[in-house]
Amino acid sequence: MTIPSIPTRGRTLDYAAPIYDLLEPLCLLNKQAEYELSLLQALNPQPADTILDLGCGTGVFCALVGQHLDPELGGSITGIDAAGKMIEHARNKRGTPHCRFEAMAAEQLDFADRSFDSVVSSLFYHHVPLDLKTRSLQEAFRVLKPGGKLIIADMHKPTTLLGALISHVSRWFFMQPQIGENIRGVLPELMIQAGFLPPQTLAQYFGYITLFSTTKPL
Ligand SMILES: C[S@@+](CC[C@H](N)C(=O)[O-])C[C@H]1O[C@@H](n2cnc3c(N)ncnc32)[C@H](O)[C@@H]1O
């Protein structure tokens, strides 16, 4: 079934969906498994948790998280992406009753207030302009339960020469000012402005991706 994409000013990746599972390991310098494992450890899913993944792509990380959830206890993960083709691939390859995928824009979530225990996002925020970064963080805050966890892994201030090279070359090669905002380091302040506690930096990957953890205050 064809799933329509959701209008957004974010850079959606409909065109890349058929080959995204081959491309992503390259972006992660062939260390995708290691990267996803540390994201999983940061998220620390509990069997009964309800979890939301923003900009889920083809749903590889959602499927990994899904293995740690117990549907009989109400555990579930929902991946959203504004690219209909990404959601088609995710549903076909990885959809289960407790690992669901919906076409939706992260800046306008169709979920009730306080409906998730955790929100996670990997490599999504450098795809949206500043105002949508802000709105999607406000939406993440709204749909999280008090005390809920937000885990973000994304491009941030480069920490190595290789990281700086990858960041600046991608910003100019893809003509993507949204990357420029990330590498100037806007994300932590935007999380705080959305109401989250000051984020902790848990890890850095490849000199260009930072893993942040924060929570919605009780
Ligand atoms: C680089 S991919 C990351 C996919 C996956 N999370 C990962 O780590 O591989 C960024 C995703 O964000 C999606 N996207 C862009 N703008 C969006 C928006 N406003 N709302 C939701 N998803 C969006 C794109 O379609 C794309 O699938």
Coordinates of C-alpha atoms and ligand atoms in Angstrom, one line a residue:
M1 CA 0.0 0.0 0.0
T2 CA 1.3 3.5 -0.9
I3 CA 1.6 5.7 2.1
P4 CA 1.5 9.5 1.4
S5 CA 4.3 11.6 2.8
I6 CA 3.5 14.3 5.3
P7 CA 4.1 17.9 4.2
T8 CA 7.0 19.4 6.2
R9 CA 9.9 21.8 5.6
G10 CA 12.2 19.0 6.9
R11 CA 14.4 17.1 4.5
T12 CA 12.5 13.9 4.0
L13 CA 14.2 10.9 2.4
D14 CA 11.5 9.2 0.3
Y15 CA 14.0 8.9 -2.5
A16 CA 16.6 7.1 -0.3
A17 CA 14.1 4.6 1.3
P18 CA 14.8 1.6 -1.0
I19 CA 18.6 1.8 -0.3
Y20 CA 18.6 3.4 3.1
D21 CA 19.5 0.1 4.9
L22 CA 22.6 -0.1 2.8
L23 CA 23.5 3.7 3.1
E24 CA 23.2 4.0 6.9
P25 CA 26.2 1.7 7.7
L26 CA 28.3 3.9 5.5
C27 CA 27.2 7.1 7.4
L28 CA 28.1 5.3 10.6
L29 CA 31.5 4.3 9.3
N30 CA 30.5 0.6 9.4
K31 CA 29.9 0.7 13.1
Q32 CA 26.1 0.7 13.1
A33 CA 25.7 -2.2 15.5
E34 CA 28.0 -0.6 18.1
Y35 CA 26.3 2.8 17.7
E36 CA 22.8 1.2 18.1
L37 CA 23.9 -0.7 21.1
S38 CA 24.9 2.4 23.0
L39 CA 21.7 4.1 22.0
L40 CA 19.8 1.2 23.4
Q41 CA 21.8 1.3 26.6
A42 CA 21.0 5.0 27.0
L43 CA 17.3 4.3 26.3
N44 CA 17.3 1.3 28.7
P45 CA 13.8 0.1 27.6
Q46 CA 11.8 -1.6 30.3
P47 CA 9.3 -4.4 29.2
A48 CA 6.2 -2.3 29.8
D49 CA 7.5 0.9 28.3
T50 CA 5.8 2.9 25.6
I51 CA 8.4 4.5 23.3
L52 CA 8.4 6.9 20.4
D53 CA 11.1 7.2 17.8
L54 CA 11.2 10.5 15.9
G55 CA 12.4 10.3 12.2
C56 CA 12.7 6.5 12.4
G57 CA 13.7 5.9 8.8
T58 CA 13.3 2.2 7.9
G59 CA 12.8 1.3 11.6
V60 CA 16.0 -0.7 12.3
F61 CA 16.4 0.8 15.7
C62 CA 12.7 0.4 16.5
A63 CA 13.0 -3.3 15.8
L64 CA 16.0 -3.6 18.1
V65 CA 14.1 -1.8 20.9
G66 CA 11.0 -3.9 20.2
Q67 CA 13.0 -7.1 21.2
H68 CA 13.2 -5.7 24.8
L69 CA 9.5 -4.9 25.2
D70 CA 6.7 -7.2 26.3
P71 CA 3.5 -6.5 24.5
E72 CA 1.5 -8.5 27.1
L73 CA 2.6 -5.9 29.6
G74 CA 1.7 -3.0 27.2
G75 CA 5.2 -2.5 25.9
S76 CA 5.3 -0.9 22.5
I77 CA 7.4 1.3 20.2
T78 CA 6.1 3.6 17.6
G79 CA 8.3 5.0 14.9
I80 CA 7.2 8.1 13.0
D81 CA 8.7 9.6 9.8
A82 CA 7.4 12.2 7.4
A83 CA 8.5 10.2 4.4
G84 CA 5.8 7.8 3.4
K85 CA 8.3 5.6 1.6
M86 CA 10.3 5.1 4.8
I87 CA 7.2 4.1 6.6
E88 CA 6.3 1.6 3.9
H89 CA 9.7 0.0 4.1
A90 CA 9.6 0.0 7.9
R91 CA 6.2 -1.6 8.1
N92 CA 7.0 -4.2 5.5
K93 CA 10.3 -5.2 6.9
R94 CA 9.9 -4.6 10.6
G95 CA 6.3 -3.9 11.6
T96 CA 4.7 -6.0 14.3
P97 CA 1.7 -5.4 16.6
H98 CA 4.0 -3.8 19.2
C99 CA 6.5 -2.2 16.7
R100 CA 4.4 0.2 14.7
F101 CA 5.2 2.8 12.1
E102 CA 3.2 5.9 11.2
A103 CA 3.7 8.7 8.6
M104 CA 3.8 11.8 10.7
A105 CA 5.8 15.0 11.1
A106 CA 7.8 15.3 14.3
E107 CA 6.7 18.9 14.7
Q108 CA 3.0 18.0 14.7
L109 CA 2.6 14.7 16.6
D110 CA -0.8 13.1 16.6
F111 CA -0.5 11.6 20.1
A112 CA -2.1 12.5 23.4
D113 CA -0.2 14.5 26.1
R114 CA 1.8 12.3 28.4
S115 CA 1.4 9.1 26.4
F116 CA 5.1 7.9 26.2
D117 CA 7.7 6.8 28.8
S118 CA 10.6 7.6 26.5
V119 CA 11.2 9.5 23.2
V120 CA 14.3 8.6 21.1
S121 CA 15.7 10.1 18.0
S122 CA 18.7 9.2 15.9
L123 CA 20.1 11.4 13.1
F124 CA 16.8 13.3 12.6
Y125 CA 17.4 16.8 14.0
H126 CA 19.9 17.8 11.3
H127 CA 17.1 17.3 8.8
V128 CA 14.9 20.1 10.0
P129 CA 15.3 23.9 10.3
L130 CA 15.7 25.6 13.6
D131 CA 12.0 26.4 14.1
L132 CA 11.0 22.8 13.5
K133 CA 13.8 21.6 15.8
T134 CA 12.1 23.8 18.4
R135 CA 8.6 22.6 17.7
S136 CA 9.5 18.9 17.6
L137 CA 11.2 19.2 21.0
Q138 CA 8.1 20.9 22.3
E139 CA 6.1 18.1 20.9
A140 CA 8.4 15.5 22.5
F141 CA 8.0 17.3 25.8
R142 CA 4.2 17.3 25.4
V143 CA 3.8 13.6 24.6
L144 CA 6.3 12.4 27.3
K145 CA 5.0 11.5 30.8
P146 CA 6.5 13.5 33.6
G147 CA 9.9 11.9 34.4
G148 CA 10.0 10.5 30.9
K149 CA 13.3 10.2 29.1
L150 CA 14.5 11.9 25.9
I151 CA 17.5 10.4 24.1
I152 CA 18.9 12.2 21.1
A153 CA 21.9 11.1 18.9
D154 CA 22.7 13.7 16.3
M155 CA 25.3 15.9 14.6
H156 CA 26.7 18.4 17.1
K157 CA 29.9 20.3 17.6
P158 CA 32.6 18.2 16.0
T159 CA 35.1 16.7 18.5
T160 CA 37.8 15.5 16.1
L161 CA 39.4 16.6 12.9
L162 CA 37.7 13.8 11.0
G163 CA 34.4 14.7 12.6
A164 CA 34.9 18.4 11.6
L165 CA 35.7 17.3 8.0
I166 CA 32.6 15.0 7.8
S167 CA 30.4 17.7 9.3
H168 CA 31.5 20.6 7.2
V169 CA 31.7 18.6 3.9
S170 CA 28.2 17.2 4.4
R171 CA 26.9 20.7 5.3
W172 CA 28.2 22.1 2.0
F173 CA 27.9 19.0 -0.2
F174 CA 24.2 18.5 0.7
M175 CA 23.6 22.3 0.9
Q176 CA 22.0 21.7 4.2
P177 CA 22.0 24.7 6.6
Q178 CA 20.1 22.5 9.1
I179 CA 23.5 20.7 9.6
G180 CA 25.2 24.0 10.1
E181 CA 22.8 24.8 13.0
N182 CA 23.6 21.4 14.6
I183 CA 27.4 21.8 14.3
R184 CA 27.1 25.3 15.9
G185 CA 25.8 23.4 18.9
V186 CA 22.1 24.5 19.2
L187 CA 20.5 21.3 20.4
P188 CA 21.2 21.4 24.2
E189 CA 19.8 24.9 24.6
L190 CA 16.7 24.1 22.5
M191 CA 16.0 21.1 24.8
I192 CA 16.2 23.3 27.8
Q193 CA 14.0 25.9 26.2
A194 CA 11.4 23.2 25.5
G195 CA 11.3 22.5 29.2
F196 CA 13.7 19.5 29.6
L197 CA 16.4 19.3 32.3
P198 CA 19.9 20.3 31.1
P199 CA 21.0 17.4 28.9
Q200 CA 23.9 15.1 29.7
T201 CA 26.4 14.2 27.0
L202 CA 26.7 10.4 27.2
A203 CA 29.0 9.6 24.3
Q204 CA 30.5 10.9 21.1
Y205 CA 30.7 8.9 17.9
F206 CA 33.1 9.4 15.0
G207 CA 33.8 12.9 16.1
Y208 CA 30.5 14.2 14.6
I209 CA 27.6 12.6 16.5
T210 CA 26.8 13.3 20.1
L211 CA 24.5 11.2 22.3
F212 CA 22.4 13.3 24.7
S213 CA 20.1 12.2 27.5
T214 CA 17.6 14.4 29.4
T215 CA 14.3 14.1 31.2
K216 CA 11.0 15.9 31.5
P217 CA 10.9 17.1 35.1
L218 CA 8.4 15.4 37.4
Ligands
LIG1 C1 19.0 10.4 8.4 S1 17.4 9.8 8.6 C2 17.5 8.9 10.2 C3 16.7 7.6 10.2 C4 17.0 6.8 11.4 N1 16.5 7.4 12.6 C5 18.4 6.4 11.6 O1 19.0 6.7 12.6 O2 19.0 5.8 10.6 C6 16.4 11.2 8.9 C7 14.9 10.9 8.8 O3 14.1 12.0 9.2 C8 13.0 12.1 8.3 N2 12.4 13.4 8.4 C9 12.8 14.6 7.9 N3 12.0 15.6 8.3 C10 11.0 15.0 9.1 C11 10.0 15.6 9.9 N4 9.7 16.9 9.9 N5 9.3 14.7 10.7 C12 9.6 13.4 10.7 N6 10.6 12.8 10.0 C13 11.3 13.7 9.2 C14 13.5 11.7 7.0 O4 12.5 11.3 6.1 C15 14.5 10.6 7.3 O5 13.9 9.3 7.3

